[in-house]
Each structure stands twice: as structure tokens, then as C-alpha cells.
Tab-separated table of C-alpha atoms in Angstrom:
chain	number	residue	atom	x	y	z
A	1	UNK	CA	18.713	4.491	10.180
A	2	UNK	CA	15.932	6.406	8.767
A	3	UNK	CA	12.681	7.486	10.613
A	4	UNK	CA	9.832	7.467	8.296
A	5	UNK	CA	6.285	9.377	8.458
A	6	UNK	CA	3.528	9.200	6.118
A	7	UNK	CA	1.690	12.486	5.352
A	8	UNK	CA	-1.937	11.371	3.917
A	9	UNK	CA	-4.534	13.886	2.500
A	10	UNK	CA	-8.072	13.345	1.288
A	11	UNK	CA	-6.661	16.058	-1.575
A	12	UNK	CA	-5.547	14.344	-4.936
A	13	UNK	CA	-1.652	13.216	-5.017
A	14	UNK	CA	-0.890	15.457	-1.874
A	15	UNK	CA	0.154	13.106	0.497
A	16	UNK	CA	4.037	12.494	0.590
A	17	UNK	CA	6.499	9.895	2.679
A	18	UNK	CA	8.711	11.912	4.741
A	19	UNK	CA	12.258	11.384	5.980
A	20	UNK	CA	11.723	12.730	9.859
A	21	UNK	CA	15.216	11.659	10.730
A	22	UNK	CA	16.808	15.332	11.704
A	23	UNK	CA	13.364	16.209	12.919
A	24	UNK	CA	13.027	14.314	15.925
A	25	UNK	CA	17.353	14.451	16.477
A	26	UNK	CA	16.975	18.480	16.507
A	27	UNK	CA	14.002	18.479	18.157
A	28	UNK	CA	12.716	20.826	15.063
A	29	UNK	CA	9.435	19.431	13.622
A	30	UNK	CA	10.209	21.469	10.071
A	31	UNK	CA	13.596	19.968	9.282
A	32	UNK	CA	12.070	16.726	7.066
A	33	UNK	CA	12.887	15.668	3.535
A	34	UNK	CA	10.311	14.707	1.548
A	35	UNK	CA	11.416	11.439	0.029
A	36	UNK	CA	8.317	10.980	-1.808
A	37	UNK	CA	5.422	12.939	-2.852
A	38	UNK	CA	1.858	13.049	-5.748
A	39	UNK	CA	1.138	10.302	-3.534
A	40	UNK	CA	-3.268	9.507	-3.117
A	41	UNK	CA	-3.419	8.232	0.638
A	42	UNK	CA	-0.550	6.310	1.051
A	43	UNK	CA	-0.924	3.043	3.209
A	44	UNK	CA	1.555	0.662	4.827
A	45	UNK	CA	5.109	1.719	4.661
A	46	UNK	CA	7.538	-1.127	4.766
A	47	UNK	CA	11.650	-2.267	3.853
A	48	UNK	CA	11.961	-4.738	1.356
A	49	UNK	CA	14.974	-5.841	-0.849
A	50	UNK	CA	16.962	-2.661	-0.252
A	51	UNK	CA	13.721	-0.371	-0.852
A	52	UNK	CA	11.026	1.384	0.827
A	53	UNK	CA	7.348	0.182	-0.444
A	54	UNK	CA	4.203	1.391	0.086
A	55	UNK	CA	0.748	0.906	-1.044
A	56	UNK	CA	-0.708	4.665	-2.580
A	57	UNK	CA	-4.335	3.698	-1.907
A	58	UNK	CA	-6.425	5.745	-4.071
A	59	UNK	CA	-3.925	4.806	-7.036
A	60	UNK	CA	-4.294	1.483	-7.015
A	61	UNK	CA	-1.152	1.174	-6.607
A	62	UNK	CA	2.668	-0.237	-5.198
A	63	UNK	CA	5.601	2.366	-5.121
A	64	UNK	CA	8.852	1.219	-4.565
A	65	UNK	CA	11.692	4.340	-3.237
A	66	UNK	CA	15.330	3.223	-2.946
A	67	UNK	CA	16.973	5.840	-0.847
A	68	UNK	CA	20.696	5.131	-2.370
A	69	UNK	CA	19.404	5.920	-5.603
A	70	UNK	CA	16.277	8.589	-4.917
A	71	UNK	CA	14.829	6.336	-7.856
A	72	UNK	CA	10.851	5.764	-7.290
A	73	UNK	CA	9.002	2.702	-9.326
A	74	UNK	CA	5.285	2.612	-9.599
A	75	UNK	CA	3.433	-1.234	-10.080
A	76	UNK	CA	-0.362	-0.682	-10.637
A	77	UNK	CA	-1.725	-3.570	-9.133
A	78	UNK	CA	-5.543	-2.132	-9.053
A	79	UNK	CA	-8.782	-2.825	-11.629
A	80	UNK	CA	-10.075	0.759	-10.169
A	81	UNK	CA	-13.274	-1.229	-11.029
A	82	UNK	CA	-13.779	-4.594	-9.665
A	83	UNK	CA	-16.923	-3.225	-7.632
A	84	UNK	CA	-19.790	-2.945	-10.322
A	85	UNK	CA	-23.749	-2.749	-10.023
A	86	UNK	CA	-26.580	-1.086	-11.707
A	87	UNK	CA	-23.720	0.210	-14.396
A	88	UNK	CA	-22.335	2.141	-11.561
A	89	UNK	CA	-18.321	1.656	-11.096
A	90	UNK	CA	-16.659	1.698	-7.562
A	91	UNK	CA	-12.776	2.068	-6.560
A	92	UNK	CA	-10.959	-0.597	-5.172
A	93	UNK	CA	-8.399	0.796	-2.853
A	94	UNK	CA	-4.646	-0.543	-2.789
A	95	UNK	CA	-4.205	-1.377	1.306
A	96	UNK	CA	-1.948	-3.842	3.343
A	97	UNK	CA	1.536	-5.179	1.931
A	98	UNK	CA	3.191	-8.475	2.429
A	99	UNK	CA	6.362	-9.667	0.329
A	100	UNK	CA	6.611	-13.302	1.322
A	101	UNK	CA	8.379	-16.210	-0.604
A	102	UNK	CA	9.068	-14.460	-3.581
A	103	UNK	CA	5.565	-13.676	-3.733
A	104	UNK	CA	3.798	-9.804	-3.008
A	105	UNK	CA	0.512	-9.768	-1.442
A	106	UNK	CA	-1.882	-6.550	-1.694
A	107	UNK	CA	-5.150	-6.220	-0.117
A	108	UNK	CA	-7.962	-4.080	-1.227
A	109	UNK	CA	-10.684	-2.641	0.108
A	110	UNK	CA	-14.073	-0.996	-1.497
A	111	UNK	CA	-14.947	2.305	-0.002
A	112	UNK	CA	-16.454	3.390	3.274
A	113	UNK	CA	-19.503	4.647	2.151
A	114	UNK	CA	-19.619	1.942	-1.057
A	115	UNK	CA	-22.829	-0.317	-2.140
A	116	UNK	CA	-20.109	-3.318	-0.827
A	117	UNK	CA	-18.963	-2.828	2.547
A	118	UNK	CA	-17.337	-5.632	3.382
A	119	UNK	CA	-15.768	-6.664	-0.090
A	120	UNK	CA	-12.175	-7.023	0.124
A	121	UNK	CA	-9.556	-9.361	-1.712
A	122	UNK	CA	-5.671	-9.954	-1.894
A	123	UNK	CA	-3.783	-9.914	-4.424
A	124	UNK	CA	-0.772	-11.915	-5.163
A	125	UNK	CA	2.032	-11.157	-7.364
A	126	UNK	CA	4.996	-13.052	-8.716
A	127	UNK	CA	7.532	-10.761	-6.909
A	128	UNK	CA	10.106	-10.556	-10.037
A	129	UNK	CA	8.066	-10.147	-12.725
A	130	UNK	CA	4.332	-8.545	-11.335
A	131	UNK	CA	2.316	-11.137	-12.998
A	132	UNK	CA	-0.608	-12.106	-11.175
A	133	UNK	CA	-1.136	-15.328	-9.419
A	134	UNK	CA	-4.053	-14.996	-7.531
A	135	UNK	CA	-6.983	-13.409	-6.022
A	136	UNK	CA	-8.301	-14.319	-2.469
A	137	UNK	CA	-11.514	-12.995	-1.248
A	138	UNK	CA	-11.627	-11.867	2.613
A	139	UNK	CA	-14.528	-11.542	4.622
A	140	UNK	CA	-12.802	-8.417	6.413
A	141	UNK	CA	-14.873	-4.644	6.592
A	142	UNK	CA	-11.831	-3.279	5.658
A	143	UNK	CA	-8.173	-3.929	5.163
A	144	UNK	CA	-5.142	-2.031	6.654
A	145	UNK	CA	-2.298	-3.975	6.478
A	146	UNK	CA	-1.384	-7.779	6.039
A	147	UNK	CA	1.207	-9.668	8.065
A	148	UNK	CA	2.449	-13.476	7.842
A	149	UNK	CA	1.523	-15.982	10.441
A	150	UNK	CA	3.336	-19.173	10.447
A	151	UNK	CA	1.741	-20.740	7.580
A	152	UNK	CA	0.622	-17.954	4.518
A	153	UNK	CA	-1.399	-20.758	2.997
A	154	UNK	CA	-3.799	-21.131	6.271
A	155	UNK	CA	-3.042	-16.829	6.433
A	156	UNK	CA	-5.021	-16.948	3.443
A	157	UNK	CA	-7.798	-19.072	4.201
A	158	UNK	CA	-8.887	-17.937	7.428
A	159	UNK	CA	-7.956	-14.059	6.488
A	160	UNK	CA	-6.513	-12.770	9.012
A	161	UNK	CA	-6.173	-9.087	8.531
């Protein structure tokens, strides 16, 4: 069993996902391995299919880490520019992870100080081959994370984040 931590930095590709496992059993808060690093505000860690996943926010991204291998696979699931007005370009941040029924969900979020608060979509990949399916629109501020409720079709509809 592995204890994971996410190290997040407002820096460029500084934050890293962290194995914390001896840490907390020796009680020594130095003794972590860095499993992953160049990561840009990593979001919602999570075990899927044998692999760690993660959303790196800024990056518009979906990293996959399998721990027997050490090998790390990067999906870029983001525009970086769905958010446009007055020829001005925002960044769509990569937040929130769902696989479900051979499907991969990603929400995004516009910025905290952005011209569209409040404009955030999902995602949704065919799991094997990355293709897009869909786009959903949410009426959430922001998104964090996603998680299934009974149904994912009525998940989608009523948004909840």
C-alpha cells in the first residue's frame, strides 16, 4: 500500500506526486520518493486500471504513473483556449477525474480571476483510445473533482460537482 501526497506550486512544472509511504512509518517527514515531478498544479489523484492518474491542471492535461513500471503517460485533453473575447485567450484548467464505463470524464474550469467565472465543462473520453465523445457544460464556479452517483447520465445533467 502506497500513501500518496501531492506537492502543488503556483511555479511552472514544480509541483510533483510524492510516495510518503516511509515518511509517515519512520515518523521522518524527508524520507519521500518523488514518483512524479514537471508537474503544473496537479489535481485529483486517483487508482485506475493498475495506475495512478491525475489531472496536471495548468497543462491541460491527464498523466497516468504505473508504479511497477515507473513508466509516466501524458493525454492532453485541454483546448488551453476555449475561453475567448475581445481577441483575448483564457486557460482552461484540467480539474476533477472520473473513469466510469469505459468512459474518462475531465472537468475544467476557467480561472479565478477570468472574464468567465463560472464557465466550466466535462469532458468525456473513450477510455481506450482518447477520442472525444462529449462536452457537458456545468453551471459550477469551479470544479475540483468529479465523482459518480448512481446514474452518470442524470450526474451529468444536474452537475453535480
Amino acid at each position: 500500500v502506497h500513501r500518496l501526497s501531492v506537492e502543488e506550486d503556483k511555479q511552472a512544472n514544480t509541483g510533483r506526486l510524492l510516495n510518503i509511504t516511509q515518511c509517515i512509518e519512520n515518523n521522518n517527514y524527508t524520507d519521500y520518493e518523488i514518483l512524479l515531478d514537471k508537474l503544473w498544479q496537479p489535481h485529483d489523484v486517483t487508482y485506475h486500471d493498475g495506475k495512478i492518474w491525475l489531472t496536471d491542471s495548468v497543462n491541460s492535461s491527464i498523466v497516468s504513473f504505473d508504479l511497477s513500471t515507473g513508466q509516466r503517460n501524458t493525454i492532453t485533453v485541454g483546448e488551453h483556449s476555449r475561453f475567448e473575447t475581445d481577441g483575448s485567450i483564457e486557460k482552461e484548467y484540467a480539474r476533477g477525474l472520473l473513469f466510469y464505463d469505459g468512459m474518462t470524464y475531465c472537468g475544467f474550469s476557467c480561472g479565478r480571476h477570468s472574464k468567465f467565472p463560472g464557465n466550466c465543462f466535462i469532458r468525456e473520453f473513450d477510455s481506450k483510445t482518447n477520442l472525444l465523445a462529449s462536452i457537458t457544460d456545468s453551471p459550477a464556479a469551479e470544479i475540483y473533482a468529479i465523482r459518480p452517483a448512481e446514474n452518470i447520465a442524470s450526474f451529468l445533467k444536474r452537475s453535480v460537482l
